[in-house]
Coordinates of C-alpha atoms in Angstrom, one line a residue:
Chain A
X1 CA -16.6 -10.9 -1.1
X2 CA -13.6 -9.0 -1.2
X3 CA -12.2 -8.1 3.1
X4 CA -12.2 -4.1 1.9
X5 CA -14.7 -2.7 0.0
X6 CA -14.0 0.9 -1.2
X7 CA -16.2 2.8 -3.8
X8 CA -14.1 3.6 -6.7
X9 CA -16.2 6.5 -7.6
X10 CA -14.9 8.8 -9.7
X11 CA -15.6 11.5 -7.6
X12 CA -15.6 15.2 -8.5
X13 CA -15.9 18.1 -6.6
X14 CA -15.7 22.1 -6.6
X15 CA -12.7 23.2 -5.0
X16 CA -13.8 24.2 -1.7
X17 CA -16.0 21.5 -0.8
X18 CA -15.9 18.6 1.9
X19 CA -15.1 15.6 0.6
X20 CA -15.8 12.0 2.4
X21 CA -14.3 9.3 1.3
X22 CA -15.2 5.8 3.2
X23 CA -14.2 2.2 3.4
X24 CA -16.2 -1.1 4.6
X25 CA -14.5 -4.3 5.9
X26 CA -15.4 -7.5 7.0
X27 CA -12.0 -8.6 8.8
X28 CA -12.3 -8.4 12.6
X29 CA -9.0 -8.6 13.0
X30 CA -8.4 -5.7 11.3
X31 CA -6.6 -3.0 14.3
X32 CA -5.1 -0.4 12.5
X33 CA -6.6 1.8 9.7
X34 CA -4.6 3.6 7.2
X35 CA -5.6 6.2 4.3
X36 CA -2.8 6.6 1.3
X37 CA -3.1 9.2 -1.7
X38 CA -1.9 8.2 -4.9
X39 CA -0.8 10.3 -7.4
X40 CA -0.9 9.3 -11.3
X41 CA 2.1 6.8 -11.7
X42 CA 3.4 7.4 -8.3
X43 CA 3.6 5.5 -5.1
X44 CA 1.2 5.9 -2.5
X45 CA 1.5 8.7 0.4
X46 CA 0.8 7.8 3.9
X47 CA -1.3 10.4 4.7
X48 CA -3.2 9.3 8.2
X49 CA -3.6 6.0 10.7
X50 CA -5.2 5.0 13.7
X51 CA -5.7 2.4 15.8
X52 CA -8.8 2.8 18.1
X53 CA -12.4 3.5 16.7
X54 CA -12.9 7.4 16.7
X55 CA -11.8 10.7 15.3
X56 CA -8.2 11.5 14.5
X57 CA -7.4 15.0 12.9
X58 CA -4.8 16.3 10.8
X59 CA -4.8 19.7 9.2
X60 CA -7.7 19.5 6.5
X61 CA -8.0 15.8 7.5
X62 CA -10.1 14.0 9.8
X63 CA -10.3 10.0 9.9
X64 CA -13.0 8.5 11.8
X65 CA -13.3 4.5 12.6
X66 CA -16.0 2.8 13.9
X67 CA -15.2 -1.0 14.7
X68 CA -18.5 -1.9 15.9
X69 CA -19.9 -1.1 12.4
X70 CA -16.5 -2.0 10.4
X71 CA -16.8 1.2 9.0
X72 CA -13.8 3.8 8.0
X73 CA -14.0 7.4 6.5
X74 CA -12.0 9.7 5.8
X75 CA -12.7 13.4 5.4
X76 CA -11.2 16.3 3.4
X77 CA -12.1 20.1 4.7
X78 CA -11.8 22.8 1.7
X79 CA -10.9 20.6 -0.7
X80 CA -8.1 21.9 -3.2
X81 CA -7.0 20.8 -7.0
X82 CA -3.9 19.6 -5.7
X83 CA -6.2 17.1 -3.6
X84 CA -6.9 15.6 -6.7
X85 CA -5.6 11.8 -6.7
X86 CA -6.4 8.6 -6.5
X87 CA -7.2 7.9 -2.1
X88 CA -6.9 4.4 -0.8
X89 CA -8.0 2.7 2.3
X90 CA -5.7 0.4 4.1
X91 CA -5.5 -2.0 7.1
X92 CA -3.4 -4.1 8.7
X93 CA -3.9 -7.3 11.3
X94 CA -1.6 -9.2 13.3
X95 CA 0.4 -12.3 11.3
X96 CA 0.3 -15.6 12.6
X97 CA 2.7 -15.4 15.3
X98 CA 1.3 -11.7 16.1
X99 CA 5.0 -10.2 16.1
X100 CA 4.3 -7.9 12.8
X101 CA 1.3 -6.0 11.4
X102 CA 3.2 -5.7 8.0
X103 CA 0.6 -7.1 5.8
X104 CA -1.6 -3.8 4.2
X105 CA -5.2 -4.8 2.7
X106 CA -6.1 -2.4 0.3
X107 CA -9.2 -1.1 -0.5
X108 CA -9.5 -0.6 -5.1
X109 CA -9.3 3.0 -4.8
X110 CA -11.5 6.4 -5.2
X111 CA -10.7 8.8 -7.7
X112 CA -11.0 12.5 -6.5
X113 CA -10.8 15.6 -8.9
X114 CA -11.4 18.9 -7.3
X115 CA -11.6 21.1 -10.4
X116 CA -11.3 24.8 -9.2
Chain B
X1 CA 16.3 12.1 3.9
X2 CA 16.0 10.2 0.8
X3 CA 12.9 8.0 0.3
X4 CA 12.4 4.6 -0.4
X5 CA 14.3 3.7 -4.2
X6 CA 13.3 1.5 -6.2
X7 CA 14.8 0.2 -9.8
X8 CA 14.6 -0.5 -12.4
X9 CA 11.4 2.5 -13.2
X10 CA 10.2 0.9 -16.2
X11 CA 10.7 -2.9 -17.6
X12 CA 9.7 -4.8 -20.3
X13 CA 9.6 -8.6 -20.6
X14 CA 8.6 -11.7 -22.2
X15 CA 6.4 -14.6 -21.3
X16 CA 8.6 -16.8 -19.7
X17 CA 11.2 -15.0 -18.7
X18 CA 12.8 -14.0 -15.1
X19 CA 13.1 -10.5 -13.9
X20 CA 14.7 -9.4 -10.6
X21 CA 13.3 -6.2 -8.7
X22 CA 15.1 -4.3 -6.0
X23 CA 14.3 -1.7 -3.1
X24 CA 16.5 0.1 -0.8
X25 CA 14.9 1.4 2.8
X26 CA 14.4 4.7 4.2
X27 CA 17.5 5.1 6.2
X28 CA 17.3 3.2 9.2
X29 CA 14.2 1.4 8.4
X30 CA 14.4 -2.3 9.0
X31 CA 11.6 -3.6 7.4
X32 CA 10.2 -4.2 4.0
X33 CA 6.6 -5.2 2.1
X34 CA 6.3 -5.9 -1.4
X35 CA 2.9 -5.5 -3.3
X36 CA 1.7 -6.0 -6.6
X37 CA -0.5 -3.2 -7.9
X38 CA -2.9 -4.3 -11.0
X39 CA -3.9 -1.2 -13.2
X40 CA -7.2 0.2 -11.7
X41 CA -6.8 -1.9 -7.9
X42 CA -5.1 -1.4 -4.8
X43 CA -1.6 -2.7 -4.1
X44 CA -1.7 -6.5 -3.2
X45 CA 0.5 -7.9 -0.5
X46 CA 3.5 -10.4 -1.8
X47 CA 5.7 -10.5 1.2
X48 CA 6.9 -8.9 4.2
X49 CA 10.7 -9.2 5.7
X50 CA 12.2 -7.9 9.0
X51 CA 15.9 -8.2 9.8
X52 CA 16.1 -10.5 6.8
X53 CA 13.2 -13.0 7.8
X54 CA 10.3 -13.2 6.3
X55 CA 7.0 -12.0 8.1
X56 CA 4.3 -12.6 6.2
X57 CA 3.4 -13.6 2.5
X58 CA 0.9 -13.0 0.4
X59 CA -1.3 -15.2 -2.0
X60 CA 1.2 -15.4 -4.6
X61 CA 2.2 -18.5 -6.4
X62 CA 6.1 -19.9 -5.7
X63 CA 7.2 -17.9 -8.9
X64 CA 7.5 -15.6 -6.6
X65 CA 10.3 -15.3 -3.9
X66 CA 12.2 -12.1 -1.9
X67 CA 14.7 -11.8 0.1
X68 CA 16.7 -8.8 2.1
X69 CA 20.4 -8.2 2.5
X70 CA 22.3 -7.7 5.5
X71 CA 21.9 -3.5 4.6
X72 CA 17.8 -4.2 4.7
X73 CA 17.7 -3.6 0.9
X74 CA 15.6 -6.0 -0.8
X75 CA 15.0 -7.8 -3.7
X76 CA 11.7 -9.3 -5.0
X77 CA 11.9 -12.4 -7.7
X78 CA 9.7 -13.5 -10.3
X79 CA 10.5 -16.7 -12.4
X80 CA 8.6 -17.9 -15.4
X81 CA 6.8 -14.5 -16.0
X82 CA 2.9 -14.5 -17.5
X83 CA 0.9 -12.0 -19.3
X84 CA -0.7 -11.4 -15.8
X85 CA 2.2 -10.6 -13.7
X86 CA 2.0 -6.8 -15.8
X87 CA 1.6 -4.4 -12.9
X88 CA 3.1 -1.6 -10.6
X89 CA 5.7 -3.5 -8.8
X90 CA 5.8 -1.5 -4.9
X91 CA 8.3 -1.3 -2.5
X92 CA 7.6 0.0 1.3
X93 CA 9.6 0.5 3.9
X94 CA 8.9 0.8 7.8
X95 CA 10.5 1.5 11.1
X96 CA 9.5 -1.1 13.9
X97 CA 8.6 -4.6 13.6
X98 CA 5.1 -4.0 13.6
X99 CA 5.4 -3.0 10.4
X100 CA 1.9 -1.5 9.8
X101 CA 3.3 2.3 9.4
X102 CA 4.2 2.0 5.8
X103 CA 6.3 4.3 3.2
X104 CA 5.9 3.3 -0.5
X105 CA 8.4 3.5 -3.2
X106 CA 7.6 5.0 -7.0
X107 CA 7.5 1.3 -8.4
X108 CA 8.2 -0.5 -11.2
X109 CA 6.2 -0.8 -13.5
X110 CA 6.7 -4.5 -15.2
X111 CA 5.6 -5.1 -18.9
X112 CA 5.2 -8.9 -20.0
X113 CA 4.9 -9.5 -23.6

């Protein structure tokens, strides 16, 4: 069983629409949560994190955690073409000697086309 | 600002063979994580260096090694190269310590033949 599990989808939407994107994990030691967008041969873009289960908000963007259920989403408010990428989950626990949070588990992936 | 760099963009190599990556910071950025990205996956964690020492590695075989200058840059070594090393090759780059507040490079994308 892989520590992130992230539907790859594809997923396709009307422009306009909400979109939620989610992630499931089985690491407890998992303490901070990350979403990237990818673009086709490009590198990923940090585009939210948090630390704490609950909401965190961002323009079109809202990330949500819950611990408790090991459960992370991420959710996109009218939804626009240039949404259209490749969204990854990521997170991040302490290395051995818990001086660095530097190691990113990745979630595979979901592909997103909002088509106008 | 500039973002991270990476080079070379594209490579192609053959079984066998050694190649040699490299990765300069965001300015001022002190750390730097390396992660293999398989066609179709998320990026894999190789290693992760902090004022040149090394943080954390990955579950990667000793082919391959990294190591960061005295200017943060950083370069990330493969030795004896396999089919299955083919993949987006990923640089990221990030302020503090903790590390966990990445910014990723464009890549390289390796080609072993």
């Amino acid at each position: 069983q892989k520590e992130v599990e992230q539907d790859p989808g594809p997923l396709s939407v009307p422009e306009g629409a909400i979109v939620s994107l989610n992630c499931t994990y089985s690491n407890s030691a998992f303490q901070y949560f990350m979403w990237y967008r990818q673009y086709s041969r490009k590198g990923p873009e940090l585009l939210m994190y948090t630390y704490s289960s609950g909401n965190k908000e961002d323009g079109r963007f809202t990330a949500q955690v819950d611990k408790s259920s090991k459960y992370i989403s991420l959710f996109i408010r009218d939804s626009q073409p240039s949404d259209s990428a490749t969204y990854l989950c990521a997170m991040s626990e302490p290395n051995a000697g818990g001086t660095s949070y530097g190691k990113l588990t990745f979630g595979q992936g979901t592909i997103l086309t909002v088509h106008p | 600002d500039a973002g991270v760099t990476q080079s070379p963009t594209h490579l192609i190599k053959t079984r066998g063979q050694h190649v040699t990556l490299r990765c300069s910071p965001i300015s001022g950025h002190k750390s730097v994580s390396w992660y293999q990205q398989v066609l179709g996956q998320g990026p894999q964690f190789i290693f992760q260096y902090y004022e040149k020492e090394e943080r954390g590695r990955g579950n990667f075989p000793d082919r391959f090694s990294a190591r960061q200058f005295p200017n943060y840059s950083s370069e990330l070594n493969v030795n004896a190269l396999l089919l299955g090393d083919s993949a987006l090759y990923l640089c990221a780059s990030s302020l503090e310590q903790g590390g966990f507040k990445q910014y990723f490079g464009p890549g390289t994308r390796l080609t072993v033949t």
